[in-house]
XYZ file of C-alpha atoms in Angstrom:
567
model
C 0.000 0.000 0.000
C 1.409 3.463 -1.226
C 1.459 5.867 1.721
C 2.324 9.467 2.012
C 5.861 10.076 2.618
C 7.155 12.964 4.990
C 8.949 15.870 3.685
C 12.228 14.841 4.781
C 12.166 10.855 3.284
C 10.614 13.039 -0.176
C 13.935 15.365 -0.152
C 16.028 12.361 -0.008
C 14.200 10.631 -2.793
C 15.098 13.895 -4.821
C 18.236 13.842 -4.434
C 18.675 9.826 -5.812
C 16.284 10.556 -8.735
C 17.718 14.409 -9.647
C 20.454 12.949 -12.018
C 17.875 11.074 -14.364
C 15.883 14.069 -14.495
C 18.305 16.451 -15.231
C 19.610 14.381 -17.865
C 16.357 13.813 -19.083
C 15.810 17.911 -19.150
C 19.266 18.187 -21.210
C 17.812 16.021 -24.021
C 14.895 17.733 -24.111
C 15.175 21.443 -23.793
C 12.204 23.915 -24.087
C 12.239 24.235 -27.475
C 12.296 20.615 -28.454
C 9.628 19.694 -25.750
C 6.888 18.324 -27.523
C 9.161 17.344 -30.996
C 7.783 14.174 -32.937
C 9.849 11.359 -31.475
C 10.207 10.040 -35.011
C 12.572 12.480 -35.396
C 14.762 11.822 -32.734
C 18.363 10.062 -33.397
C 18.495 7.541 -30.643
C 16.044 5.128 -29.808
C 12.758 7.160 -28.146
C 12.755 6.570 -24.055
C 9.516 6.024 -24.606
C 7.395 4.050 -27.445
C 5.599 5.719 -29.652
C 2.284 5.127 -31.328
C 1.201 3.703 -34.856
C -2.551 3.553 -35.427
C -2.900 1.125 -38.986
C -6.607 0.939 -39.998
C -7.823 -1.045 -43.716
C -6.823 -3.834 -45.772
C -3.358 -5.727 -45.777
C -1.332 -3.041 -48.237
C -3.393 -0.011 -46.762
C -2.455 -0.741 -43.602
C 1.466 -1.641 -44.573
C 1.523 1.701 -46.226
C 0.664 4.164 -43.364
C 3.031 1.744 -41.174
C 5.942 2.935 -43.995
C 4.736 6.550 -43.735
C 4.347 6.844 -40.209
C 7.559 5.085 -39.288
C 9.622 5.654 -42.324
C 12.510 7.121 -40.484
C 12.894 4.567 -37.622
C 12.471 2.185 -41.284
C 15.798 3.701 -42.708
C 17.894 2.957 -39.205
C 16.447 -0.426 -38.914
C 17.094 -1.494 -42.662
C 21.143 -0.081 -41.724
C 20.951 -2.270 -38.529
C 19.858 -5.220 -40.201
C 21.765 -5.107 -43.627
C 25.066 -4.454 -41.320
C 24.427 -7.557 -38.883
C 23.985 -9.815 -41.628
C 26.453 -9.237 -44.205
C 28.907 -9.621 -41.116
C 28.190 -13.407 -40.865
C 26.698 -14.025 -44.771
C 27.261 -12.819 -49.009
C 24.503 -10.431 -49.815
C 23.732 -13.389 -51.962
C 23.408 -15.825 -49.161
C 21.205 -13.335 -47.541
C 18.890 -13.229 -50.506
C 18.824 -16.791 -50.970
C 17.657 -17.135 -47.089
C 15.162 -14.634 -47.718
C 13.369 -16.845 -50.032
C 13.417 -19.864 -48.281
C 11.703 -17.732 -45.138
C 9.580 -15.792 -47.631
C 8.260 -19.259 -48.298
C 6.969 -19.745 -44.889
C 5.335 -16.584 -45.037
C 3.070 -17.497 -48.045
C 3.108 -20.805 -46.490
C 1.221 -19.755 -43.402
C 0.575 -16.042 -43.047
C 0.665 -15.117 -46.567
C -1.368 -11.635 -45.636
C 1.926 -10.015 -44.487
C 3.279 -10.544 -48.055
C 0.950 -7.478 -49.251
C 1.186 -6.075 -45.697
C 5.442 -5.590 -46.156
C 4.864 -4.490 -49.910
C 2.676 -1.450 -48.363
C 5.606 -0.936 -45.973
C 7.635 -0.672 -48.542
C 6.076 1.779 -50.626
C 5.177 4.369 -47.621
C 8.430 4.717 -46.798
C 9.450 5.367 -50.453
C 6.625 7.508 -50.160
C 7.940 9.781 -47.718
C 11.174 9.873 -49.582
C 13.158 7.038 -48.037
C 15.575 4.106 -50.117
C 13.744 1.161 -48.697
C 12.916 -1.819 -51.052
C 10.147 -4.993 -49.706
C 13.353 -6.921 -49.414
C 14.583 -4.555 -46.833
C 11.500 -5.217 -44.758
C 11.348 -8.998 -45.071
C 14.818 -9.267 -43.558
C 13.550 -7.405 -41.039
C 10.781 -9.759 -40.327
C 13.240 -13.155 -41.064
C 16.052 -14.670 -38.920
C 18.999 -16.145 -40.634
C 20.039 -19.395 -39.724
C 23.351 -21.284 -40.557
C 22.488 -22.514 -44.785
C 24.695 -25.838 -43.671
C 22.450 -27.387 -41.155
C 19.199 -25.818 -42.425
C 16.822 -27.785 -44.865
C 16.055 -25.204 -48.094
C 12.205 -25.612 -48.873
C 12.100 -27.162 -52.268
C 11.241 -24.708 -54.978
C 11.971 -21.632 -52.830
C 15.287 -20.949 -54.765
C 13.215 -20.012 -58.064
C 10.759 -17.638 -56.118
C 11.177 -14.023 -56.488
C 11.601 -10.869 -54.073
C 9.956 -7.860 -54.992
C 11.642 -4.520 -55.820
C 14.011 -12.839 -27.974
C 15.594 -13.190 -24.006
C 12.082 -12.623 -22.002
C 9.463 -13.543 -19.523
C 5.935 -14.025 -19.730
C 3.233 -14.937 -17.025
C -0.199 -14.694 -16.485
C -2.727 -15.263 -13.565
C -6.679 -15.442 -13.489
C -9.779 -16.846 -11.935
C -8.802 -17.866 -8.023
C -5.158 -16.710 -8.452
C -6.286 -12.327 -9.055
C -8.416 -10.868 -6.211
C -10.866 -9.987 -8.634
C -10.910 -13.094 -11.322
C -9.942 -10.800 -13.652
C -6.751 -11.672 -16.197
C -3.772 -10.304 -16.048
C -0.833 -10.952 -18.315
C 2.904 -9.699 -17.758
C 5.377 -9.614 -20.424
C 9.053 -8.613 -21.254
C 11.369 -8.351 -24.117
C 15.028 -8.575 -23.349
C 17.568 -7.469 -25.774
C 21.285 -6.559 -25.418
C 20.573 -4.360 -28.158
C 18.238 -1.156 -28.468
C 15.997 -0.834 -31.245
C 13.927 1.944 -32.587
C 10.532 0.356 -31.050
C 7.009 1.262 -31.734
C 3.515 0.147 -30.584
C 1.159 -0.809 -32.969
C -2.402 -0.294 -32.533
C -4.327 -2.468 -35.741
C -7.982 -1.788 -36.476
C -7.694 -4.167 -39.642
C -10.628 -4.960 -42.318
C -10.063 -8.558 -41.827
C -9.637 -10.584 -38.266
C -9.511 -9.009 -35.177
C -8.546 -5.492 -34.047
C -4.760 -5.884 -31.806
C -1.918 -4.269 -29.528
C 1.881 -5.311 -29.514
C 4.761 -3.420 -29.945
C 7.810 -4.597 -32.025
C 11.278 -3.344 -33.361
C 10.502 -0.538 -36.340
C 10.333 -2.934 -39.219
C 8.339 -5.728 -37.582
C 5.190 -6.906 -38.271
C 4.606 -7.538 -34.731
C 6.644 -8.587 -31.369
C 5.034 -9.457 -28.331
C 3.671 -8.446 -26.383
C -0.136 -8.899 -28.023
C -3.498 -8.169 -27.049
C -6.376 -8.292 -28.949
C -10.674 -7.646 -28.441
C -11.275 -11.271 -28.305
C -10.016 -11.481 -24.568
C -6.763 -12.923 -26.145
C -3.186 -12.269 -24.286
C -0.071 -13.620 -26.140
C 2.850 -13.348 -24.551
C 6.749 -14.651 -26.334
C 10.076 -15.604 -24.927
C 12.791 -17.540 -26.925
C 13.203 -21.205 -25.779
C 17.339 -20.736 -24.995
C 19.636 -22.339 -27.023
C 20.132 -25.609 -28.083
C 22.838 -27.805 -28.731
C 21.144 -29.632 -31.706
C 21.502 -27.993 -34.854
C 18.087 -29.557 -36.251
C 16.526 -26.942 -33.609
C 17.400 -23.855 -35.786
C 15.701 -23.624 -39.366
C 14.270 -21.882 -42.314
C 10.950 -21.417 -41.175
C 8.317 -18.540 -39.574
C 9.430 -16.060 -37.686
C 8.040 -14.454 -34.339
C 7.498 -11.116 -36.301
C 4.993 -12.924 -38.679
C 3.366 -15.663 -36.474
C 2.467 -13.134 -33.346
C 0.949 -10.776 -35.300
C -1.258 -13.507 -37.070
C -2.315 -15.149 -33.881
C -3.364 -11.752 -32.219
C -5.102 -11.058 -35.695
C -6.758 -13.992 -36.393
C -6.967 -16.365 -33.555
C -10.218 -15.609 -31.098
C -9.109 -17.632 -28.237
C -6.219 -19.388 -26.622
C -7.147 -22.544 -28.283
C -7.164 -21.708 -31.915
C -4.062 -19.895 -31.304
C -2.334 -23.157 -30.111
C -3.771 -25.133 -32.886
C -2.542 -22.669 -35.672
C 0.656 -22.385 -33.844
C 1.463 -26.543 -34.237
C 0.752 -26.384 -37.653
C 3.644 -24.013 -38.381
C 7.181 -24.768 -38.718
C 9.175 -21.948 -37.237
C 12.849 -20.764 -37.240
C 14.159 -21.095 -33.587
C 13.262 -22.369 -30.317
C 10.563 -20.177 -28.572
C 7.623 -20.356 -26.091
C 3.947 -19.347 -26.997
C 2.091 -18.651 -24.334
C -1.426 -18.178 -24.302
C -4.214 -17.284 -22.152
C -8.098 -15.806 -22.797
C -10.984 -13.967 -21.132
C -12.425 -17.786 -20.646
C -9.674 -18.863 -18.712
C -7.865 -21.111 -21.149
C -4.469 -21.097 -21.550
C -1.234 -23.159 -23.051
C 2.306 -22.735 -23.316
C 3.766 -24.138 -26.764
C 7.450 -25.394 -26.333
C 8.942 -25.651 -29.875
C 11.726 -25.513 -31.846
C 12.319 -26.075 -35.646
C 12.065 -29.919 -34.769
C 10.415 -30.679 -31.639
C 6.795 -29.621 -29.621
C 4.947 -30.007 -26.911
C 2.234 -28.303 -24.427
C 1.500 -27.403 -21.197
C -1.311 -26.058 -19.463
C -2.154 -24.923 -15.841
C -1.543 -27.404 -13.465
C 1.088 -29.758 -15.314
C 3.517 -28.523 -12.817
C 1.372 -27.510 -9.955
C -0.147 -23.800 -11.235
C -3.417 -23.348 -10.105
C -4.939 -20.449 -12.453
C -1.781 -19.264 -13.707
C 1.148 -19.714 -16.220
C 4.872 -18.398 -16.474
C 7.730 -19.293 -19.345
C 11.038 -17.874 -19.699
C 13.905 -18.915 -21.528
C 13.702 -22.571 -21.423
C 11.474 -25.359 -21.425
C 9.534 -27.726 -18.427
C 7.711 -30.567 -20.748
C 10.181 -33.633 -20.201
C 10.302 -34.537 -24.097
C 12.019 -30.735 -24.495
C 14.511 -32.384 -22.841
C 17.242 -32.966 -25.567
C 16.961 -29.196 -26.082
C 19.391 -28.530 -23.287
C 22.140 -29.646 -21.088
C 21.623 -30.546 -17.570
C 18.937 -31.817 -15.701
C 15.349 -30.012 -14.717
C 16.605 -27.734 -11.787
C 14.308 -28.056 -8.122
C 10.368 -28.430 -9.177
C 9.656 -25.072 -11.001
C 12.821 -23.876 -12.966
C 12.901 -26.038 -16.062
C 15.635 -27.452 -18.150
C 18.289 -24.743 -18.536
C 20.032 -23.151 -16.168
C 20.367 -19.524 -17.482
C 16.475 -18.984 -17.386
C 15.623 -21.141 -14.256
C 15.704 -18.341 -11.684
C 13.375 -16.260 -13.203
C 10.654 -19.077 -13.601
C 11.565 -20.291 -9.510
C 10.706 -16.507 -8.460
C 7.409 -16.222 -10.785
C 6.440 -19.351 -9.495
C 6.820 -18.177 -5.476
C 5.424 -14.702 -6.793
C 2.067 -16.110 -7.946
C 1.552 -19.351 -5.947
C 2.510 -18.130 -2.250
C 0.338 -14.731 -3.076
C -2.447 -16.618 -4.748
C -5.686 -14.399 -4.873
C -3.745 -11.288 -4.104
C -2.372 -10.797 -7.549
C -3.808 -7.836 -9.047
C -2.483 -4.571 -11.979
C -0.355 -3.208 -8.998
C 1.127 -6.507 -8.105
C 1.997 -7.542 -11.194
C 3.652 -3.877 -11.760
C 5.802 -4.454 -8.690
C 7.001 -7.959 -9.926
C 8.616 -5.783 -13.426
C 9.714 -4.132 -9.994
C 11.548 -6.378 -7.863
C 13.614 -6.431 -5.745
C 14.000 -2.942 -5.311
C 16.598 -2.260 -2.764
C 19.257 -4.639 -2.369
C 18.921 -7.504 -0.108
C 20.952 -7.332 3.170
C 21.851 -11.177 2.457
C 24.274 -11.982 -0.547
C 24.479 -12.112 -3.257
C 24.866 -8.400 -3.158
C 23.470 -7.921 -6.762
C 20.283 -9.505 -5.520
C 18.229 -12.451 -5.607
C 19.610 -14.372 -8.639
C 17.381 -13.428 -12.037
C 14.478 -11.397 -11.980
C 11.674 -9.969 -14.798
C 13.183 -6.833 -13.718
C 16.815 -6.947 -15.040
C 18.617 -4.174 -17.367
C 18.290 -5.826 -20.522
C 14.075 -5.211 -20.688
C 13.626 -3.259 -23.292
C 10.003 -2.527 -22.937
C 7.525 -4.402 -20.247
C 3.751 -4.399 -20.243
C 1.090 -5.659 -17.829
C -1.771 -5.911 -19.639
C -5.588 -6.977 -18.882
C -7.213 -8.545 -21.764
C -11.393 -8.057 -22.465
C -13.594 -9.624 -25.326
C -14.544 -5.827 -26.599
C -13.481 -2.693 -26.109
C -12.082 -2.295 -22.597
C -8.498 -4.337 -22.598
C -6.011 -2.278 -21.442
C -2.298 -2.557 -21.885
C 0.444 -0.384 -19.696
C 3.679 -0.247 -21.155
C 7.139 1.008 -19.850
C 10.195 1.343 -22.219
C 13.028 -0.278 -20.404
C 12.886 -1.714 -17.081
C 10.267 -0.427 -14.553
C 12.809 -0.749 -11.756
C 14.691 2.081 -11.584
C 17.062 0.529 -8.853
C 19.013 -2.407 -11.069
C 21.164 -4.553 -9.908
C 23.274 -7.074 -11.284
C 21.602 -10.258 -12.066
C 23.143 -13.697 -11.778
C 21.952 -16.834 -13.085
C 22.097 -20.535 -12.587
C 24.713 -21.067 -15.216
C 26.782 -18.401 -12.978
C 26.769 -15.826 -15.915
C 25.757 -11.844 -14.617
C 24.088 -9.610 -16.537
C 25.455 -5.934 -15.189
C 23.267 -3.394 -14.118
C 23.107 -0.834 -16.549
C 19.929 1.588 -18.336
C 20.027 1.668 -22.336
C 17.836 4.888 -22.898
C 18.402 8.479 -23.196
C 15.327 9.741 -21.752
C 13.341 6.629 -20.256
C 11.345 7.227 -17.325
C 10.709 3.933 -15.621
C 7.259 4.512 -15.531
C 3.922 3.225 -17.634
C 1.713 4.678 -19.772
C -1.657 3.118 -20.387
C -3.545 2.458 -23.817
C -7.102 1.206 -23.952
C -7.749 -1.105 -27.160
C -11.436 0.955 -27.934
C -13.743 -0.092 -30.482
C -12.193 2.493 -32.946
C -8.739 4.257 -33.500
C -10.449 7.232 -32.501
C -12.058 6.442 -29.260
C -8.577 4.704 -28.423
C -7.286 8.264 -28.948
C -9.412 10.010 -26.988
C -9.199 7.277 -24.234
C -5.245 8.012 -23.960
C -6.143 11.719 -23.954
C -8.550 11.058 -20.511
C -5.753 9.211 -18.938
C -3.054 11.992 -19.834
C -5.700 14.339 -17.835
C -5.870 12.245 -15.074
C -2.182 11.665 -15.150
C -1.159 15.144 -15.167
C -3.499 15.613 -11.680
C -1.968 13.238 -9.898
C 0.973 14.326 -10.864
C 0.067 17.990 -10.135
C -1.280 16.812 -6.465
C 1.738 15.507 -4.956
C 3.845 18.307 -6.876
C 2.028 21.156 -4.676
C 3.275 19.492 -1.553
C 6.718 21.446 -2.143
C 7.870 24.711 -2.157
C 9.975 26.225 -4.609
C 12.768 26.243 -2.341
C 13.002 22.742 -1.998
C 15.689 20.600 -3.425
C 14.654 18.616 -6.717
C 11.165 20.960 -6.923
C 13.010 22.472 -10.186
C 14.057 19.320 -11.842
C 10.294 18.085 -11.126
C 8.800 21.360 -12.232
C 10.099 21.180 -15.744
C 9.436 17.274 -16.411
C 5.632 18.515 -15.055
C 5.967 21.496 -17.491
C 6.607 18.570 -20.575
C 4.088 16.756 -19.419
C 1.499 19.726 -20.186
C 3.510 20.472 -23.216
C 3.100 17.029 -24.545
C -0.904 16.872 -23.707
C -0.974 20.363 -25.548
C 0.626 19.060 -28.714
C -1.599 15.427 -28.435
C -4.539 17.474 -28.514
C -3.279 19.946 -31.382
C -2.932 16.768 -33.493
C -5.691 15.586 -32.511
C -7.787 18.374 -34.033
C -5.641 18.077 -37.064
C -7.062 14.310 -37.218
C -10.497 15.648 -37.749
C -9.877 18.026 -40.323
C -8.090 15.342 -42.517
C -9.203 11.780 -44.040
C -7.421 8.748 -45.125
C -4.255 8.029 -44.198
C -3.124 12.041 -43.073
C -6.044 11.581 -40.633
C -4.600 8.397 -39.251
C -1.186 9.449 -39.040
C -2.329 12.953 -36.939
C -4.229 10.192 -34.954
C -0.916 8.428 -34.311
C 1.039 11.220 -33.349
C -2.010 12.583 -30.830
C -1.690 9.138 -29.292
C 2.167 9.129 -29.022
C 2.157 13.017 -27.184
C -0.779 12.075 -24.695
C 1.433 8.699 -23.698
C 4.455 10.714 -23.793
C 2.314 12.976 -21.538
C 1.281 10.178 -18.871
C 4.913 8.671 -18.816
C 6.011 11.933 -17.532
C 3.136 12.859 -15.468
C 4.013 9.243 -13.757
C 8.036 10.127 -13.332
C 6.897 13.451 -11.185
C 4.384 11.666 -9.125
C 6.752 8.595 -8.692
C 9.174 10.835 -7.671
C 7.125 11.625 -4.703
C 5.087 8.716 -4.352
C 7.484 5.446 -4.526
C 6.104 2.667 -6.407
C 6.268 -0.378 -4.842
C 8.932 -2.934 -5.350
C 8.280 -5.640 -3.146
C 4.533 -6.910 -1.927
C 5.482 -6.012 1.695
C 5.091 -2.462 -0.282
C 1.292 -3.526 -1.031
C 0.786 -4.252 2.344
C 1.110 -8.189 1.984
C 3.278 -10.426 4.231
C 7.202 -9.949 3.092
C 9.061 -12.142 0.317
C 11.366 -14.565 1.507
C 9.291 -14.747 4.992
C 9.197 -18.082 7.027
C 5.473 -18.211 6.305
C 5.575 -20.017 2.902
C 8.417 -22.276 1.317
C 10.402 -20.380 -1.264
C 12.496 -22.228 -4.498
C 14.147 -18.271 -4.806
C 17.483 -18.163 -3.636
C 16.824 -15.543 -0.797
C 20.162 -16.240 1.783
């Protein structure tokens, strides 16, 4: 439970959160306070907004326009990593053999990348439909992979994360709730998508620029899909030609209208690498799909002693997964592989020993924890956690069979105490932040029945933001230490709403795509807005990081057995 802090615990928080600030103030002076993020030349602190609304190609297009110059960056990125390790003609040959997959099994995105294409050509950028299938393909070693037959005469046109989810009995309120992180070493130029399309169902993810999709997904049939990769394996028949993550998430949040028919569509496909699927609806169904480019299998709730709730990391639990990795299964709940183990031993103790108190704030603090360092070693904390400094973004998000799911989304980690993170294997992960001008704090999107009414939605909650935030700012004077720092991020905060709402009349004076792209860019300054709103009041009000912070009975206590290494 939040309480109100004194005056003299609030100074001291200024001073430990001043530096971010202030760096965060440097990057954005006065007169670039409310400047399209799109424009920016290092990957945006926090995500912006694409709104895509029509057919396949219409709704590839205004992706190219609205994003063609995170598209330019990307296509450098991705041209530069590959011809490090491959010919460019080795590269184009593996682009057919994956392009094959594509019209194997989600041949919609073929059209969908073409439209890319062409709105970033539009807007007067060098970026062919090639460009964008590599960045929607993975490259595997040509040696051990099996070329589809006939995919050498086709033509081309001119993950380290954690996932759970809780429901029914296990949330105080029944409701589901579904927690998901992507980890990357690198940072990309990352967007959120919001998809009204004219065929399948309407969705939420975010994914590199470039990307069809990444997880994680929502969509209004009460579906949350959440994605981590499987860890490595020593087999070579593991890694493959075949469908990659940015092609089959998107398609399963599209066209899939429960957790069921996503896991059935899901078998049928062979994919590139090994990776978990996990799945969970509004009904209270819900898989994980274990497979690599050879091998699958399921679980469900209860296979290893959830009751209403699921977790998977980077590696597997199903016994025939096995052969995947080296080593045994470590205790009851960390799976085969070492590196990812921790993470699923401290989900598990998170949502079985505080079953039915799980709730939005509780599964904020576990993108949270630790928080302050433990007083028993290791000093760099306990092990693994969600919160470590390789999340790139993290959402908690609440799934409905409408108009009234909700995702929150932070860029980077939430935590904005990191420590170092060690795992089974004994490898450590240092702490470390990767953006300019994060925050550490969410901002909240509403999947409505229409791009507008989503709009408008994130314009409300940059209102009520920007109270709350305003509330607990008037409890200091100007003389205190850190009110200036505070002031200013409040001031961009205001500017930000001013500019969403600007846009946002520009949206109604336009049509087509223009009107959609205005829409985009209100959506991206109102989030902007509540991300900073949040940073003021967080500043004042401390989040918690631990459920002793929400008032439940400590982590670690002698109350309930623990598999998290705690002493």
């Amino acid at each position: 439970m939040q309480r109100r802090r004194s005056m003299f615990k609030r100074l001291r928080l200024f001073l430990s959160v001043l530096f971010m600030i202030s760096t965060c103030i440097l990057i954005l002076s006065s007169e670039q306070m409310a400047k399209n993020p799109f424009d920016a030349d290092y990957p945006p602190g926090i995500l912006p907004a694409i709104v895509l609304q029509g057919t396949d190609y219409e709704m590839g297009m205004q992706y190219g326009e609205q994003a063609a110059s995170f598209l330019i960056k990307a296509k450098r990125e991705k041209w530069s990593a590959a011809l490090e390790n491959f010919s460019r003609e080795e590269v184009l040959q593996a682009l057919k053999a994956n392009q094959y997959y594509i019209k194997e099994y989600t041949p919609e995105w073929i059209t969908f990348m073409r439209g890319m294409a062409n709105g970033a050509v539009s807007k007067g950028y060098d970026i062919t439909y090639t460009d964008i299938l590599l960045m929607n393909c993975t490259l595997p070693k040509p040696e051990t992979s099996q070329y589809p037959e006939g995919a050498d005469k086709d033509t081309l046109p001119p993950k380290k994360c954690s996932v759970c989810s809780a429901w029914g009995s296990a949330t105080k309120t029944g409701q589901l709730i579904g927690v998901d992180t992507l980890d990357s070493s690198e940072v990309p130029y990352g967007v959120v998508i919001i998809a009204f399309p004219d065929k399948g169902n309407s969705y939420i993810c975010a994914a590199d620029a470039g990307e069809i999709g990444d997880h994680f997904l929502m969509n209004n049939q009460g579906l949350f899909i959440g994605n981590s990769g499987g860890g490595s394996s020593p087999r070579d028949i593991d890694y493959d030609y075949g469908l990659c993550w940015s092609c089959s998430l998107p398609y399963l949040a599209r066209f899939a209208n429960s957790a069921e028919e996503a896991k059935d569509m899901v078998m049928q496909w062979h994919i590139n690498l090994p990776e978990n699927f996990h799945f969970v609806d509004t009904d209270g169904i819900a898989y994980v799909v274990e497979k690599t480019s050879a091998l699958q299998s399921v679980r469900k709730p209860g296979d290893f002693g959830e009751k209403n709730f699921l977790y998977s990391t980077n590696n597997y639990l199903n016994k025939n997964m096995k052969v995947t990795k080296e080593g045994g299964f470590i205790k009851q709940h960390g799976g085969y592989g070492a590196y990812a183990a921790p993470r699923n031993q401290m989900i598990w103790d998170m949502l079985h020993n505080y079953h039915g108190q799980i709730d939005v704030e509780f599964a904020k603090m576990i993108l949270r924890f630790p928080g302050e360092a433990p007083p028993e070693p290791p000093a760099g904390g306990w092990e693994a956690m969600f919160c470590r400094p390789s999340n790139l973004w993290t959402a908690v998000v609440t799934p409905h069979k409408g108009d009234q799911g909700i995702a929150r989304i932070c860029t980077g980690p939430v935590g904005s105490v990191l420590h170092a993170s060690e795992a089974s294997d004994e490898s450590t992960m240092n702490p470390t932040y990767q953006y300019v001008d994060g925050t550490h704090t969410f901002y909240q999107l509403r999947l409505a029945a229409s791009p507008l009414e989503t709009v408008r939605e994130a314009r409300n909650e940059a209102k009520q933001s920007i109270s709350e935030a305003y509330r607990e700012l008037m409890y200091l004077n100007f003389t205190d230490s850190g009110y200036a720092a505070l002031e200013k991020v409040y001031g961009l905060a205001n500017a930000e709403y001013y500019a969403g709402r600007d846009a946002l009349q520009q949206a109604r004076l336009s049509s087509g795509n223009q009107a959609l792209a205005w829409l985009s860019l209100a959506v991206t300054f109102f989030t902007r807005c509540q991300a900073h709103a949040a940073q003021v009041k967080e500043a004042l009000v401390a989040p918690a990081t631990s459920p002793s912070d929400l008032g439940l009975r400590p982590f670690g206590g002698d109350w309930a057995e623990w598999e998290t290494r705690i002493k």
